[in-house]
mmCIF file of C-alpha atoms and ligand atoms in Angstrom:
data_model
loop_
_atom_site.group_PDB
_atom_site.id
_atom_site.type_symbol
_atom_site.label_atom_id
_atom_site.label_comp_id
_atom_site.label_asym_id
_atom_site.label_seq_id
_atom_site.Cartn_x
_atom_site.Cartn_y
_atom_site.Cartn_z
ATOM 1 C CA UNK A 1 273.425 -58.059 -78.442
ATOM 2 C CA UNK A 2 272.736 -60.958 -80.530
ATOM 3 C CA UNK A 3 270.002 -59.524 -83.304
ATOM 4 C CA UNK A 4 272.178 -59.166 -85.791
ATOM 5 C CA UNK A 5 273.076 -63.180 -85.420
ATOM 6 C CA UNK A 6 269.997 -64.654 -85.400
ATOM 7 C CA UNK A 7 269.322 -62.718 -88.531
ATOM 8 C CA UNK A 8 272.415 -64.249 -90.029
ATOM 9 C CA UNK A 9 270.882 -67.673 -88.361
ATOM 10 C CA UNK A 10 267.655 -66.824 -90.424
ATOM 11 C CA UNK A 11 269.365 -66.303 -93.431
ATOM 12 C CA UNK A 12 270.988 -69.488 -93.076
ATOM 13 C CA UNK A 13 268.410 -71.467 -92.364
ATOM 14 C CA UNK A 14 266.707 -69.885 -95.740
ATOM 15 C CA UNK A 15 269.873 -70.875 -98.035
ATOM 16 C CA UNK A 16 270.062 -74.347 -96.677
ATOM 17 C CA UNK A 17 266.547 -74.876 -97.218
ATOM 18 C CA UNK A 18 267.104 -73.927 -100.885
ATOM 19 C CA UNK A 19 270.093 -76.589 -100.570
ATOM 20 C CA UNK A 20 273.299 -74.340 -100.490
ATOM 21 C CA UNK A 21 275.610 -75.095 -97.941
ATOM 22 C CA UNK A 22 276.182 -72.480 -95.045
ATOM 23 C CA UNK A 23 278.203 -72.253 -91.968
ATOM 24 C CA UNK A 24 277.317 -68.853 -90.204
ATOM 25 C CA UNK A 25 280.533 -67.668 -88.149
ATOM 26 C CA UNK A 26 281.886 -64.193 -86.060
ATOM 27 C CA UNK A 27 283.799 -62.594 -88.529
ATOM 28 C CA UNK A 28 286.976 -62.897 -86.348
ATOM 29 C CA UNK A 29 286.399 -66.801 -86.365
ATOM 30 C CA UNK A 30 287.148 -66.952 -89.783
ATOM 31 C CA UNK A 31 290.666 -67.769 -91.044
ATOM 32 C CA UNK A 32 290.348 -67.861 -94.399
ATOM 33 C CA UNK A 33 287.913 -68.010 -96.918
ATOM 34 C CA UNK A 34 288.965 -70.585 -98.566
ATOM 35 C CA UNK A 35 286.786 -73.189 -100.112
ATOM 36 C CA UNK A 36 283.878 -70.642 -99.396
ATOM 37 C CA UNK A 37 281.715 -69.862 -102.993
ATOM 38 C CA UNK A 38 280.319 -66.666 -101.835
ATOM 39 C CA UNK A 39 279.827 -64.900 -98.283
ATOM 40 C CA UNK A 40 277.542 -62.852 -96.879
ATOM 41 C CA UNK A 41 278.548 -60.343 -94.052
ATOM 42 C CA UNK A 42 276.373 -58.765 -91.642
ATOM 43 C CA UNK A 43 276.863 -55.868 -88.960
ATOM 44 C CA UNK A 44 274.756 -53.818 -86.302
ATOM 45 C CA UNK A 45 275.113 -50.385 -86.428
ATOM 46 C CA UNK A 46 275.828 -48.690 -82.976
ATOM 47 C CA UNK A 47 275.718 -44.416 -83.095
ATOM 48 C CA UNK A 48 275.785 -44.400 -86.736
ATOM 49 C CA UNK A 49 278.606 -46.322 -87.000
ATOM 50 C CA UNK A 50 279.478 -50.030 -88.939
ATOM 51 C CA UNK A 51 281.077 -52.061 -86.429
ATOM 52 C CA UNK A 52 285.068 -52.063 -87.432
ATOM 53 C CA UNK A 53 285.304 -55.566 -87.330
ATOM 54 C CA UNK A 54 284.251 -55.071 -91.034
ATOM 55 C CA UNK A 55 286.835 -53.205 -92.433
ATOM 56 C CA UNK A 56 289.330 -55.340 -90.287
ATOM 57 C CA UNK A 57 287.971 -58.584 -91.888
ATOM 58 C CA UNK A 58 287.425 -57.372 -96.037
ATOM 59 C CA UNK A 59 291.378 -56.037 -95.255
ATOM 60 C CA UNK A 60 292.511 -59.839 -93.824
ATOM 61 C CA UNK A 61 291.104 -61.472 -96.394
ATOM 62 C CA UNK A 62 291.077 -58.885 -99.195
ATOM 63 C CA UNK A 63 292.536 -61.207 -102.013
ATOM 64 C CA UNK A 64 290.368 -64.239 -101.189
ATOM 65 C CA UNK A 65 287.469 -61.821 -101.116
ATOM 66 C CA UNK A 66 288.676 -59.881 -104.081
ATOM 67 C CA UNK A 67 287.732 -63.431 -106.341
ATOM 68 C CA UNK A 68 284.353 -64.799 -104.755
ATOM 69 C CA UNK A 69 280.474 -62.351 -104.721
ATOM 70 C CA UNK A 70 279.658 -60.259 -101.228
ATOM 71 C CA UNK A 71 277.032 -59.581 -99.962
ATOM 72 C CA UNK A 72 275.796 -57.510 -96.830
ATOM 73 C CA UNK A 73 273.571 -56.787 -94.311
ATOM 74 C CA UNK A 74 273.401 -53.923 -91.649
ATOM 75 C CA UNK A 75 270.888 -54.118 -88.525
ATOM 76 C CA UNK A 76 269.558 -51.362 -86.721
ATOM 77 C CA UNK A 77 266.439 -49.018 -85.817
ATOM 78 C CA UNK A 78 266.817 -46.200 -88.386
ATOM 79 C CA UNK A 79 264.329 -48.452 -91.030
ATOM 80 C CA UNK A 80 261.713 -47.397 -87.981
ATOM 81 C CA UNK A 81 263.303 -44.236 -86.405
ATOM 82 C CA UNK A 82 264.712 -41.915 -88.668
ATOM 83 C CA UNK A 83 265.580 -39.603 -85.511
ATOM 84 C CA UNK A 84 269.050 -42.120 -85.569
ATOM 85 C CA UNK A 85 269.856 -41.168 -88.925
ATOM 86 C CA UNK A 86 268.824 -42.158 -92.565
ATOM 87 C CA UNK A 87 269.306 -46.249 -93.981
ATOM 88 C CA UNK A 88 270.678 -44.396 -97.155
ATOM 89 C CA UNK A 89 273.816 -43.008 -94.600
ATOM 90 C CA UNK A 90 274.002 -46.137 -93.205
ATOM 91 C CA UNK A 91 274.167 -48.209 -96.825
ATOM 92 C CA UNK A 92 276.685 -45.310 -97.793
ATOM 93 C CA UNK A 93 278.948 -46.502 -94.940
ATOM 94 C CA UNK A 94 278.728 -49.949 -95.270
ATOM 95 C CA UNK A 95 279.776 -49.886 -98.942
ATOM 96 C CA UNK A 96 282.696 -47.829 -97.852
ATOM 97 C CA UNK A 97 283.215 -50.438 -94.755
ATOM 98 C CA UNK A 98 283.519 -52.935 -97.733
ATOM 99 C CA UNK A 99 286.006 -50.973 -99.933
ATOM 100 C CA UNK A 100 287.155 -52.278 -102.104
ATOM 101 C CA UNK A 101 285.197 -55.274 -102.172
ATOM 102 C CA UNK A 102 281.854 -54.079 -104.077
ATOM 103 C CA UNK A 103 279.164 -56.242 -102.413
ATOM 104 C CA UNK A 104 276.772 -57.453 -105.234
ATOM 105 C CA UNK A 105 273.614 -56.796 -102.470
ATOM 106 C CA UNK A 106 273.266 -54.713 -99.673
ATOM 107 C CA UNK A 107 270.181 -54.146 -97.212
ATOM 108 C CA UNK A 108 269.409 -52.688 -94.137
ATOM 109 C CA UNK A 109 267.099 -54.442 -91.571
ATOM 110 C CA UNK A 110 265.311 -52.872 -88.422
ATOM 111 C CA UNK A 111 266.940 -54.469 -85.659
ATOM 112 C CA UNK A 112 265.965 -55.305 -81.856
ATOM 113 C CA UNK A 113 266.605 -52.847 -79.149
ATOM 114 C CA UNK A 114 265.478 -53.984 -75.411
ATOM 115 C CA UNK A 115 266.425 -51.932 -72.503
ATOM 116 C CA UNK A 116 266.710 -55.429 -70.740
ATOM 117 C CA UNK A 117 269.619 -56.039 -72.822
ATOM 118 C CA UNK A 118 271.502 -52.517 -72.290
ATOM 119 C CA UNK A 119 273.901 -51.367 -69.813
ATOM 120 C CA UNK A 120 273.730 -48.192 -68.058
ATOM 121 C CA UNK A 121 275.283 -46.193 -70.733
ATOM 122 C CA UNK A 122 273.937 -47.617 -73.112
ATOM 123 C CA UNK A 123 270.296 -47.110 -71.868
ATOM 124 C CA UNK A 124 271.514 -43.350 -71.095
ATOM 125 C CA UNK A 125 272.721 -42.888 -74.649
ATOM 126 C CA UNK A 126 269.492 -44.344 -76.184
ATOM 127 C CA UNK A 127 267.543 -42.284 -73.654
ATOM 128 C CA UNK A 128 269.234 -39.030 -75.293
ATOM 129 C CA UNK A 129 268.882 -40.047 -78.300
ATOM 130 C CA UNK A 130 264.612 -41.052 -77.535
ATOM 131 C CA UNK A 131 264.349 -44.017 -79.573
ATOM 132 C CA UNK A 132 261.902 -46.445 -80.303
ATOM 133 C CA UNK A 133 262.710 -49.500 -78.203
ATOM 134 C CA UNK A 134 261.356 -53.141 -79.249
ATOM 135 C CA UNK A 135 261.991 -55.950 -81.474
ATOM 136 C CA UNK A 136 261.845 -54.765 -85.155
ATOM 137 C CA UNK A 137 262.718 -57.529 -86.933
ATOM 138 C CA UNK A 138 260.975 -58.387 -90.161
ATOM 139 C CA UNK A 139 261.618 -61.850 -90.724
ATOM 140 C CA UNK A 140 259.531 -62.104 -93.709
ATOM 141 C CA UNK A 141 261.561 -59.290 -95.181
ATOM 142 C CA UNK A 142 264.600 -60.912 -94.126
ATOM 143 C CA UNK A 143 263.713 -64.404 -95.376
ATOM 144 C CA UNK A 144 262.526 -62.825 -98.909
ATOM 145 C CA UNK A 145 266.410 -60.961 -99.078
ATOM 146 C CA UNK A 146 267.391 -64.573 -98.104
ATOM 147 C CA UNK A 147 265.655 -66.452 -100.881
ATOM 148 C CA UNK A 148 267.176 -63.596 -103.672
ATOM 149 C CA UNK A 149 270.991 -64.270 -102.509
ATOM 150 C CA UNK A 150 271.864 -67.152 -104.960
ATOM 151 C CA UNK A 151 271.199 -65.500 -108.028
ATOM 152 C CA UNK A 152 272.205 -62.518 -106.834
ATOM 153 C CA UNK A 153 275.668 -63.900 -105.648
ATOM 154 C CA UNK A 154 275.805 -65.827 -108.999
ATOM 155 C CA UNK A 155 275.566 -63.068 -110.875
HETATM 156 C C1 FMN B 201 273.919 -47.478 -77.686
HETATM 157 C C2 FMN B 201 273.182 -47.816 -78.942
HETATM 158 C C3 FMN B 201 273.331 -47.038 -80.068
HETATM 159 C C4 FMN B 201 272.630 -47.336 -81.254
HETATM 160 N N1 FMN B 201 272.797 -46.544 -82.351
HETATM 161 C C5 FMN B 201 272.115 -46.825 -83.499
HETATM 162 C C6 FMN B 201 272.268 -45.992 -84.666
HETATM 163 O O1 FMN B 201 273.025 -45.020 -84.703
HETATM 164 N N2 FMN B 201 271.551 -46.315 -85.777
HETATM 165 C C7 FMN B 201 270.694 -47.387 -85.814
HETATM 166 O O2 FMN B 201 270.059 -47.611 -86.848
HETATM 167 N N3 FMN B 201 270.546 -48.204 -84.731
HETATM 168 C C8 FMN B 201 271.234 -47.941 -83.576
HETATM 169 N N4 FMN B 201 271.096 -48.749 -82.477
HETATM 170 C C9 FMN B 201 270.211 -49.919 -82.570
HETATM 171 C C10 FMN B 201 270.974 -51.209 -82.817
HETATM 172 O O3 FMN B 201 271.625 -51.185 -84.070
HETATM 173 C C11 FMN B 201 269.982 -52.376 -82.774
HETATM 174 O O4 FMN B 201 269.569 -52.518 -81.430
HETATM 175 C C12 FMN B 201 270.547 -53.685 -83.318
HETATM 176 O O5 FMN B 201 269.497 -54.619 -83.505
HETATM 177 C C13 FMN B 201 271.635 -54.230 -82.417
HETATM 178 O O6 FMN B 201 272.229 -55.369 -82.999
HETATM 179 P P1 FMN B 201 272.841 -56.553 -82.099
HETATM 180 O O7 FMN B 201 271.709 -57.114 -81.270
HETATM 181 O O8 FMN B 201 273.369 -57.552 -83.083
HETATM 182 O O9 FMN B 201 273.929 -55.960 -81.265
HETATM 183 C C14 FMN B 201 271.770 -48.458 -81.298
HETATM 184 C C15 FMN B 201 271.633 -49.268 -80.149
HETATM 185 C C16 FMN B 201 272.318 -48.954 -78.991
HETATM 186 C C17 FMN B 201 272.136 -49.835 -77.778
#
């Protein structure tokens, strides 16, 4: 419902303001990854679950991401409602998401949830489930993460 891409717009905007180069994409916009130095994937989580999208795209472009550093980023409420399940659960699946690409970094960032935004099951789901509804975001936190990627993705 967007969140997850203006963080990857944040994180952008950090790297190019460090002077690295960055074109943020949908994962199924991306061909090839070619001519990239490094990328950095991110995904909501929706009832405890990594969108598939990221298993479909490390398996298209397994060998290309098999010689270049990953890193990733999951968004969602459990960093400020553990009732939806544990970040540790949710770093566990991501790696495993990844397989076998072993990301060099990944995080976990509280997300945005509005009821606005939600259709009808959705807002009945998240009413059984009685979570905390709001924008979570911590964009210093996510700028800071930001501002670590090049060495990190160097190394
Ligand atoms: C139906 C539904 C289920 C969700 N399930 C989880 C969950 O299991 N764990 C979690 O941490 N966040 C959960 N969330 C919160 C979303 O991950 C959060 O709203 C996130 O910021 C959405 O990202 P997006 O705006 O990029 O889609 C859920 C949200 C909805 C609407």
């Amino acid at each position: 419902m967007g969140s997850t891409a203006e963080i990857a717009q944040a994180i952008s905007r950090e790297l190019d303001a460090t002077g690295h180069s960055v074109a943020v994409s949908e994962m199924k916009g991306i061909d090839s990854v070619e001519g990239y130095r490094a990328v950095v994937i991110g995904t909501p989580v929706y009832l405890a679950a990594i969108e598939k999208e990221v298993a479909h795209f490390v398996t298209r472009h397994r060998d290309g991401l098999s010689r270049i550093p990953v890193a990733a980023f999951a968004v969602g409420i459990a960093p400020v409602d553990h009732r939806v399940g544990s970040v540790e659960d949710v770093l566990e699946k991501l790696r495993a998401s990844l397989d076998p690409v072993k990301p060099v970094a990944v995080i976990m960032f509280a997300g945005r949830l509005e009821l606005t935004r939600m259709s009808f099951v959705q807002k009945t789901m998240t009413g059984l489930m009685k979570v905390l509804t709001g924008d979570f975001r911590d964009w210093d936190a996510i700028r800071a993460w930001a501002r670590e990627l090049p060495a990190l993705l160097k190394a």
